[in-house]
Amino acid sequence: MSAATAHGPGLPAEAAFLAPLAERARRGDVLVRRDVDPRDPRRGDGRVVRRSAVLIHLAGTGLHDAQLVLEERGHSMRSQPGQFSLPGGGRDPGDRDDVHTALREAAEETGLDPADVLVLGAFAPIPMPWRSQAVTPVLSWSPVMPPLDVQDPFEVERVVWAPLAGPGSLTDPAHQQRGMLRGYGVGPAFDLPGDAFVWGFTAMILEKVLTGLGLDPVPSTAPVREIPPERRR
C-alpha cells in the first residue's frame, strides 16, 4: 500500500481547489455531525463498535472537471443491496489505520491502485449506533480519473463517476432532491444520470463535500422524492 499522503498545508497546484476540504481532513474535523443519540455506542453500553472507513476520492484539477467515484452495491448483498455508496468497508486485523482500510477496500472493490492517489487526510469517525459502527471518511485526490472497474460482481454492481458541477452533476438542480422514506424526511438525495439514485448516509457525506468546497447544499425547497423501492432494501 504505497499511496502518497499530503502533509501540512501544501497541496499540488492542480489540487488547490480542494484546499478548504483538505485542511479539514488533515485536522480530523467532523464531516457529518449527528445529534446526540442515546443509542450511541460511545455511551458505554458494552457493545463492540466496529470500525469502518470509506474513500472520498475526487479526480480532476478544478471544480469544473472534478468527479467523485461511487459504486452501486451488489444486488445480492445482505446489507443495503442496490444502494449507492462510497468505496469502503470494515477494518481488517492487518490494517494499519483507517486510511489503509479505505484504500484496501477501494482496491478490492474498484481496482483502485493506491499508488495513483494522494491521500489528503481523514475526517473524524462518524458514529452509527444503529449498527454499532463508526465510519471514518478518508479524502483522496488524483489529477485524472484512474481506471476503475468492478472487481467482485457480488459486492459491486457497477462503478460510476459523479461530476461536481455542470449538467448531470451533484450541483445540478435538476438532479437534487429531498428524500422521503415512509413519510419521514431522510435528508438530501441525488437522482443522477444512469439511474444512480443516492440517498441516506452517502448523500449526507456528498452534501458536506459540496459545502466544504464552497458549493451550495441541496436546498430545502428541492423536490421531495420517495426513495425508490429498489434503492431502499
PDB file of C-alpha atoms in Angstrom:
ATOM      1  CA  MET A   1       0.000   0.000   0.000  1.00  0.00           C
ATOM      2  CA  SER A   2       2.032   2.907  -1.251  1.00  0.00           C
ATOM      3  CA  ALA A   3      -0.355   5.840  -1.610  1.00  0.00           C
ATOM      4  CA  ALA A   4       1.226   9.212  -1.005  1.00  0.00           C
ATOM      5  CA  THR A   5      -0.087  11.343   1.842  1.00  0.00           C
ATOM      6  CA  ALA A   6      -0.159  15.136   1.838  1.00  0.00           C
ATOM      7  CA  HIS A   7       1.360  16.591   4.997  1.00  0.00           C
ATOM      8  CA  GLY A   8       0.871  20.170   6.175  1.00  0.00           C
ATOM      9  CA  PRO A   9      -0.984  22.880   4.259  1.00  0.00           C
ATOM     10  CA  GLY A  10       0.820  22.318   0.953  1.00  0.00           C
ATOM     11  CA  LEU A  11      -1.141  20.832  -1.944  1.00  0.00           C
ATOM     12  CA  PRO A  12      -0.197  20.276  -5.568  1.00  0.00           C
ATOM     13  CA  ALA A  13      -1.278  23.283  -7.633  1.00  0.00           C
ATOM     14  CA  GLU A  14      -3.706  21.076  -9.558  1.00  0.00           C
ATOM     15  CA  ALA A  15      -5.480  20.198  -6.295  1.00  0.00           C
ATOM     16  CA  ALA A  16      -5.694  23.758  -4.935  1.00  0.00           C
ATOM     17  CA  PHE A  17      -9.476  23.762  -5.370  1.00  0.00           C
ATOM     18  CA  LEU A  18      -9.644  21.111  -2.636  1.00  0.00           C
ATOM     19  CA  ALA A  19      -7.721  23.195  -0.091  1.00  0.00           C
ATOM     20  CA  PRO A  20     -10.651  24.049   2.261  1.00  0.00           C
ATOM     21  CA  LEU A  21     -11.827  20.450   2.465  1.00  0.00           C
ATOM     22  CA  ALA A  22      -8.302  19.024   2.587  1.00  0.00           C
ATOM     23  CA  GLU A  23      -7.397  21.249   5.533  1.00  0.00           C
ATOM     24  CA  ARG A  24     -10.397  19.979   7.464  1.00  0.00           C
ATOM     25  CA  ALA A  25      -9.499  16.379   6.668  1.00  0.00           C
ATOM     26  CA  ARG A  26      -5.904  16.969   7.741  1.00  0.00           C
ATOM     27  CA  ARG A  27      -7.156  18.264  11.104  1.00  0.00           C
ATOM     28  CA  GLY A  28      -9.541  15.337  11.525  1.00  0.00           C
ATOM     29  CA  ASP A  29     -12.631  17.555  11.659  1.00  0.00           C
ATOM     30  CA  VAL A  30     -16.152  16.209  11.868  1.00  0.00           C
ATOM     31  CA  LEU A  31     -17.612  15.983   8.350  1.00  0.00           C
ATOM     32  CA  VAL A  32     -21.130  14.782   9.142  1.00  0.00           C
ATOM     33  CA  ARG A  33     -22.431  15.867  12.528  1.00  0.00           C
ATOM     34  CA  ARG A  34     -25.147  13.896  14.250  1.00  0.00           C
ATOM     35  CA  ASP A  35     -27.300  14.888  17.178  1.00  0.00           C
ATOM     36  CA  VAL A  36     -26.606  13.090  20.440  1.00  0.00           C
ATOM     37  CA  ASP A  37     -28.379   9.750  20.356  1.00  0.00           C
ATOM     38  CA  PRO A  38     -28.939   7.519  23.422  1.00  0.00           C
ATOM     39  CA  ARG A  39     -28.049   4.530  21.219  1.00  0.00           C
ATOM     40  CA  ASP A  40     -24.608   5.999  20.503  1.00  0.00           C
ATOM     41  CA  PRO A  41     -22.049   3.211  21.036  1.00  0.00           C
ATOM     42  CA  ARG A  42     -19.655   5.699  22.632  1.00  0.00           C
ATOM     43  CA  ARG A  43     -22.000   5.969  25.620  1.00  0.00           C
ATOM     44  CA  GLY A  44     -20.520   2.784  27.103  1.00  0.00           C
ATOM     45  CA  ASP A  45     -23.322   0.257  26.779  1.00  0.00           C
ATOM     46  CA  GLY A  46     -20.827  -2.579  26.415  1.00  0.00           C
ATOM     47  CA  ARG A  47     -21.264  -3.210  22.697  1.00  0.00           C
ATOM     48  CA  VAL A  48     -18.226  -3.620  20.482  1.00  0.00           C
ATOM     49  CA  VAL A  49     -18.040  -0.804  17.959  1.00  0.00           C
ATOM     50  CA  ARG A  50     -16.920  -1.968  14.521  1.00  0.00           C
ATOM     51  CA  ARG A  51     -14.545   0.370  12.720  1.00  0.00           C
ATOM     52  CA  SER A  52     -15.066   1.064   9.018  1.00  0.00           C
ATOM     53  CA  ALA A  53     -13.740   3.574   6.506  1.00  0.00           C
ATOM     54  CA  VAL A  54     -14.966   4.969   3.205  1.00  0.00           C
ATOM     55  CA  LEU A  55     -12.949   6.684   0.496  1.00  0.00           C
ATOM     56  CA  ILE A  56     -13.999  10.077  -0.830  1.00  0.00           C
ATOM     57  CA  HIS A  57     -11.924  10.095  -3.987  1.00  0.00           C
ATOM     58  CA  LEU A  58     -12.028  13.157  -6.210  1.00  0.00           C
ATOM     59  CA  ALA A  59     -10.334  13.233  -9.614  1.00  0.00           C
ATOM     60  CA  GLY A  60      -9.726  16.407 -11.610  1.00  0.00           C
ATOM     61  CA  THR A  61      -7.938  19.735 -11.499  1.00  0.00           C
ATOM     62  CA  GLY A  62     -10.783  22.076 -10.615  1.00  0.00           C
ATOM     63  CA  LEU A  63     -14.453  22.280  -9.738  1.00  0.00           C
ATOM     64  CA  HIS A  64     -15.241  22.488 -13.452  1.00  0.00           C
ATOM     65  CA  ASP A  65     -13.966  18.962 -14.167  1.00  0.00           C
ATOM     66  CA  ALA A  66     -13.742  17.170 -10.806  1.00  0.00           C
ATOM     67  CA  GLN A  67     -15.607  13.904 -10.400  1.00  0.00           C
ATOM     68  CA  LEU A  68     -16.237  11.681  -7.394  1.00  0.00           C
ATOM     69  CA  VAL A  69     -16.326   7.892  -7.517  1.00  0.00           C
ATOM     70  CA  LEU A  70     -19.373   5.944  -6.316  1.00  0.00           C
ATOM     71  CA  GLU A  71     -20.384   2.314  -6.522  1.00  0.00           C
ATOM     72  CA  GLU A  72     -23.688   0.508  -6.760  1.00  0.00           C
ATOM     73  CA  ARG A  73     -23.706  -2.279  -4.209  1.00  0.00           C
ATOM     74  CA  GLY A  74     -24.302  -5.808  -5.448  1.00  0.00           C
ATOM     75  CA  HIS A  75     -27.965  -6.725  -5.690  1.00  0.00           C
ATOM     76  CA  SER A  76     -27.428  -9.972  -3.778  1.00  0.00           C
ATOM     77  CA  MET A  77     -25.675  -8.372  -0.829  1.00  0.00           C
ATOM     78  CA  ARG A  78     -27.268  -8.948   2.556  1.00  0.00           C
ATOM     79  CA  SER A  79     -26.782  -5.332   3.614  1.00  0.00           C
ATOM     80  CA  GLN A  80     -28.203  -2.486   1.517  1.00  0.00           C
ATOM     81  CA  PRO A  81     -28.269  -4.266  -1.855  1.00  0.00           C
ATOM     82  CA  GLY A  82     -28.606  -1.972  -4.863  1.00  0.00           C
ATOM     83  CA  GLN A  83     -27.840   1.189  -2.905  1.00  0.00           C
ATOM     84  CA  PHE A  84     -25.116   3.614  -3.940  1.00  0.00           C
ATOM     85  CA  SER A  85     -22.185   4.152  -1.628  1.00  0.00           C
ATOM     86  CA  LEU A  86     -18.608   5.281  -1.446  1.00  0.00           C
ATOM     87  CA  PRO A  87     -15.935   2.576  -1.753  1.00  0.00           C
ATOM     88  CA  GLY A  88     -15.066   1.214   1.658  1.00  0.00           C
ATOM     89  CA  GLY A  89     -15.785  -1.340   4.325  1.00  0.00           C
ATOM     90  CA  GLY A  90     -14.785  -2.779   7.660  1.00  0.00           C
ATOM     91  CA  ARG A  91     -11.328  -2.733   9.154  1.00  0.00           C
ATOM     92  CA  ASP A  92      -9.340  -5.952   8.886  1.00  0.00           C
ATOM     93  CA  PRO A  93      -6.968  -7.052  11.670  1.00  0.00           C
ATOM     94  CA  GLY A  94      -3.988  -6.350   9.407  1.00  0.00           C
ATOM     95  CA  ASP A  95      -4.997  -2.779   8.542  1.00  0.00           C
ATOM     96  CA  ARG A  96      -2.614  -0.168   9.927  1.00  0.00           C
ATOM     97  CA  ASP A  97      -5.221   2.583  10.232  1.00  0.00           C
ATOM     98  CA  ASP A  98      -8.413   3.959   8.692  1.00  0.00           C
ATOM     99  CA  VAL A  99      -6.566   5.214   5.612  1.00  0.00           C
ATOM    100  CA  HIS A 100      -5.236   1.716   4.981  1.00  0.00           C
ATOM    101  CA  THR A 101      -8.752   0.295   5.372  1.00  0.00           C
ATOM    102  CA  ALA A 102     -10.281   2.768   2.907  1.00  0.00           C
ATOM    103  CA  LEU A 103      -7.589   2.216   0.269  1.00  0.00           C
ATOM    104  CA  ARG A 104      -7.615  -1.560   0.647  1.00  0.00           C
ATOM    105  CA  GLU A 105     -11.375  -1.738   0.320  1.00  0.00           C
ATOM    106  CA  ALA A 106     -11.364   0.600  -2.682  1.00  0.00           C
ATOM    107  CA  ALA A 107      -8.733  -1.579  -4.347  1.00  0.00           C
ATOM    108  CA  GLU A 108     -10.718  -4.748  -3.666  1.00  0.00           C
ATOM    109  CA  GLU A 109     -13.983  -3.250  -4.912  1.00  0.00           C
ATOM    110  CA  THR A 110     -12.961  -0.997  -7.792  1.00  0.00           C
ATOM    111  CA  GLY A 111      -9.371  -1.898  -8.648  1.00  0.00           C
ATOM    112  CA  LEU A 112      -8.078   1.483  -7.458  1.00  0.00           C
ATOM    113  CA  ASP A 113      -4.270   1.427  -7.289  1.00  0.00           C
ATOM    114  CA  PRO A 114      -3.239   3.242  -4.084  1.00  0.00           C
ATOM    115  CA  ALA A 115      -0.125   4.454  -5.895  1.00  0.00           C
ATOM    116  CA  ASP A 116      -2.390   6.519  -8.185  1.00  0.00           C
ATOM    117  CA  VAL A 117      -3.861   8.668  -5.402  1.00  0.00           C
ATOM    118  CA  LEU A 118      -2.773  11.329  -2.947  1.00  0.00           C
ATOM    119  CA  VAL A 119      -4.357  10.942   0.479  1.00  0.00           C
ATOM    120  CA  LEU A 120      -5.315  14.362   1.848  1.00  0.00           C
ATOM    121  CA  GLY A 121      -6.451  13.291   5.309  1.00  0.00           C
ATOM    122  CA  ALA A 122      -9.120  11.524   7.312  1.00  0.00           C
ATOM    123  CA  PHE A 123     -12.131  13.110   8.972  1.00  0.00           C
ATOM    124  CA  ALA A 124     -13.347  12.176  12.431  1.00  0.00           C
ATOM    125  CA  PRO A 125     -15.152   8.835  12.728  1.00  0.00           C
ATOM    126  CA  ILE A 126     -18.924   9.157  12.319  1.00  0.00           C
ATOM    127  CA  PRO A 127     -20.863   7.087  14.861  1.00  0.00           C
ATOM    128  CA  MET A 128     -23.644   4.876  13.501  1.00  0.00           C
ATOM    129  CA  PRO A 129     -25.174   3.474  16.710  1.00  0.00           C
ATOM    130  CA  TRP A 130     -27.950   1.548  14.979  1.00  0.00           C
ATOM    131  CA  ARG A 131     -25.171  -0.658  13.570  1.00  0.00           C
ATOM    132  CA  SER A 132     -22.714  -0.389  16.486  1.00  0.00           C
ATOM    133  CA  GLN A 133     -20.322   1.044  13.946  1.00  0.00           C
ATOM    134  CA  ALA A 134     -18.103   4.093  13.418  1.00  0.00           C
ATOM    135  CA  VAL A 135     -17.213   5.139   9.864  1.00  0.00           C
ATOM    136  CA  THR A 136     -14.170   7.254   9.009  1.00  0.00           C
ATOM    137  CA  PRO A 137     -14.304   9.204   5.721  1.00  0.00           C
ATOM    138  CA  VAL A 138     -10.876   9.385   4.059  1.00  0.00           C
ATOM    139  CA  LEU A 139     -10.251  12.090   1.447  1.00  0.00           C
ATOM    140  CA  SER A 140      -8.029  11.402  -1.572  1.00  0.00           C
ATOM    141  CA  TRP A 141      -7.298  13.001  -4.935  1.00  0.00           C
ATOM    142  CA  SER A 142      -5.813  12.304  -8.348  1.00  0.00           C
ATOM    143  CA  PRO A 143      -5.352  14.708 -11.277  1.00  0.00           C
ATOM    144  CA  VAL A 144      -7.100  12.336 -13.686  1.00  0.00           C
ATOM    145  CA  MET A 145      -9.652   9.580 -13.246  1.00  0.00           C
ATOM    146  CA  PRO A 146      -7.825   6.325 -12.502  1.00  0.00           C
ATOM    147  CA  PRO A 147      -9.006   3.245 -14.409  1.00  0.00           C
ATOM    148  CA  LEU A 148     -11.627   1.591 -12.210  1.00  0.00           C
ATOM    149  CA  ASP A 149     -13.935  -1.358 -12.737  1.00  0.00           C
ATOM    150  CA  VAL A 150     -15.920  -3.912 -10.766  1.00  0.00           C
ATOM    151  CA  GLN A 151     -13.637  -6.453  -9.111  1.00  0.00           C
ATOM    152  CA  ASP A 152     -16.231  -8.658  -7.431  1.00  0.00           C
ATOM    153  CA  PRO A 153     -19.706  -8.640  -9.057  1.00  0.00           C
ATOM    154  CA  PHE A 154     -21.237  -9.986  -5.861  1.00  0.00           C
ATOM    155  CA  GLU A 155     -20.140  -6.943  -3.878  1.00  0.00           C
ATOM    156  CA  VAL A 156     -20.298  -4.246  -6.567  1.00  0.00           C
ATOM    157  CA  GLU A 157     -22.777  -3.995  -9.421  1.00  0.00           C
ATOM    158  CA  ARG A 158     -21.058  -1.062 -11.131  1.00  0.00           C
ATOM    159  CA  VAL A 159     -18.717   1.863 -10.603  1.00  0.00           C
ATOM    160  CA  VAL A 160     -19.872   5.365 -11.552  1.00  0.00           C
ATOM    161  CA  TRP A 161     -18.302   8.825 -11.575  1.00  0.00           C
ATOM    162  CA  ALA A 162     -20.382  11.773 -10.343  1.00  0.00           C
ATOM    163  CA  PRO A 163     -19.295  15.243 -11.579  1.00  0.00           C
ATOM    164  CA  LEU A 164     -19.293  18.047  -9.032  1.00  0.00           C
ATOM    165  CA  ALA A 165     -20.501  20.713 -11.451  1.00  0.00           C
ATOM    166  CA  GLY A 166     -22.296  21.081 -14.763  1.00  0.00           C
ATOM    167  CA  PRO A 167     -25.231  19.232 -16.328  1.00  0.00           C
ATOM    168  CA  GLY A 168     -25.996  15.914 -14.660  1.00  0.00           C
ATOM    169  CA  SER A 169     -23.789  16.742 -11.681  1.00  0.00           C
ATOM    170  CA  LEU A 170     -24.204  16.741  -7.914  1.00  0.00           C
ATOM    171  CA  THR A 171     -24.859  20.500  -8.039  1.00  0.00           C
ATOM    172  CA  ASP A 172     -27.264  20.400 -10.972  1.00  0.00           C
ATOM    173  CA  PRO A 173     -30.657  21.471  -9.515  1.00  0.00           C
ATOM    174  CA  ALA A 174     -32.368  19.066 -11.912  1.00  0.00           C
ATOM    175  CA  HIS A 175     -30.756  16.153 -10.033  1.00  0.00           C
ATOM    176  CA  GLN A 176     -31.075  17.379  -6.437  1.00  0.00           C
ATOM    177  CA  GLN A 177     -33.952  16.201  -4.266  1.00  0.00           C
ATOM    178  CA  ARG A 178     -35.049  15.768  -0.665  1.00  0.00           C
ATOM    179  CA  GLY A 179     -35.559  12.138   0.234  1.00  0.00           C
ATOM    180  CA  MET A 180     -38.685  10.760   1.875  1.00  0.00           C
ATOM    181  CA  LEU A 181     -38.994   7.271   3.364  1.00  0.00           C
ATOM    182  CA  ARG A 182     -42.381   6.071   4.591  1.00  0.00           C
ATOM    183  CA  GLY A 183     -43.462   9.621   5.315  1.00  0.00           C
ATOM    184  CA  TYR A 184     -40.275  10.789   7.019  1.00  0.00           C
ATOM    185  CA  GLY A 185     -37.662  13.114   5.581  1.00  0.00           C
ATOM    186  CA  VAL A 186     -34.271  11.453   5.207  1.00  0.00           C
ATOM    187  CA  GLY A 187     -32.188  14.377   4.011  1.00  0.00           C
ATOM    188  CA  PRO A 188     -30.593  15.164   0.671  1.00  0.00           C
ATOM    189  CA  ALA A 189     -30.807  12.848  -2.322  1.00  0.00           C
ATOM    190  CA  PHE A 190     -29.203  12.911  -5.753  1.00  0.00           C
ATOM    191  CA  ASP A 191     -31.024  11.416  -8.738  1.00  0.00           C
ATOM    192  CA  LEU A 192     -28.030  11.200 -11.065  1.00  0.00           C
ATOM    193  CA  PRO A 193     -27.997  10.116 -14.712  1.00  0.00           C
ATOM    194  CA  GLY A 194     -27.932   6.401 -15.411  1.00  0.00           C
ATOM    195  CA  ASP A 195     -30.402   5.560 -12.628  1.00  0.00           C
ATOM    196  CA  ALA A 196     -27.814   6.355  -9.969  1.00  0.00           C
ATOM    197  CA  PHE A 197     -30.028   7.367  -7.059  1.00  0.00           C
ATOM    198  CA  VAL A 198     -28.004   8.320  -3.971  1.00  0.00           C
ATOM    199  CA  TRP A 199     -29.567   8.891  -0.575  1.00  0.00           C
ATOM    200  CA  GLY A 200     -29.037   8.307   3.135  1.00  0.00           C
ATOM    201  CA  PHE A 201     -25.602   8.300   4.743  1.00  0.00           C
ATOM    202  CA  THR A 202     -23.751   8.574   1.431  1.00  0.00           C
ATOM    203  CA  ALA A 203     -25.848  11.543   0.262  1.00  0.00           C
ATOM    204  CA  MET A 204     -25.181  13.303   3.569  1.00  0.00           C
ATOM    205  CA  ILE A 205     -21.434  12.895   3.029  1.00  0.00           C
ATOM    206  CA  LEU A 206     -21.704  14.121  -0.559  1.00  0.00           C
ATOM    207  CA  GLU A 207     -23.582  17.242   0.513  1.00  0.00           C
ATOM    208  CA  LYS A 208     -20.897  18.026   3.097  1.00  0.00           C
ATOM    209  CA  VAL A 209     -18.232  17.568   0.426  1.00  0.00           C
ATOM    210  CA  LEU A 210     -20.039  20.115  -1.727  1.00  0.00           C
ATOM    211  CA  THR A 211     -20.397  22.685   1.042  1.00  0.00           C
ATOM    212  CA  GLY A 212     -16.827  22.035   2.149  1.00  0.00           C
ATOM    213  CA  LEU A 213     -15.714  23.116  -1.319  1.00  0.00           C
ATOM    214  CA  GLY A 214     -17.826  26.263  -1.256  1.00  0.00           C
ATOM    215  CA  LEU A 215     -20.667  24.822  -3.330  1.00  0.00           C
ATOM    216  CA  ASP A 216     -24.330  25.055  -2.405  1.00  0.00           C
ATOM    217  CA  PRO A 217     -26.105  22.291  -0.452  1.00  0.00           C
ATOM    218  CA  VAL A 218     -29.283  20.650  -1.646  1.00  0.00           C
ATOM    219  CA  PRO A 219     -31.894  23.343  -0.971  1.00  0.00           C
ATOM    220  CA  SER A 220     -34.761  22.733   1.413  1.00  0.00           C
ATOM    221  CA  THR A 221     -37.059  23.637  -1.470  1.00  0.00           C
ATOM    222  CA  ALA A 222     -35.758  20.828  -3.707  1.00  0.00           C
ATOM    223  CA  PRO A 223     -38.431  18.399  -4.972  1.00  0.00           C
ATOM    224  CA  VAL A 224     -39.389  15.697  -2.482  1.00  0.00           C
ATOM    225  CA  ARG A 225     -38.912  12.134  -3.718  1.00  0.00           C
ATOM    226  CA  GLU A 226     -39.951   8.889  -2.085  1.00  0.00           C
ATOM    227  CA  ILE A 227     -36.949   6.571  -2.020  1.00  0.00           C
ATOM    228  CA  PRO A 228     -37.393   4.066  -4.868  1.00  0.00           C
ATOM    229  CA  PRO A 229     -38.139   0.532  -3.581  1.00  0.00           C
ATOM    230  CA  GLU A 230     -35.140  -0.905  -5.417  1.00  0.00           C
ATOM    231  CA  ARG A 231     -32.833   1.513  -3.570  1.00  0.00           C
ATOM    232  CA  ARG A 232     -34.150   1.012  -0.049  1.00  0.00           C
ATOM    233  CA  ARG A 233     -33.665  -2.699   0.565  1.00  0.00           C
TER     234      ARG A 233
END
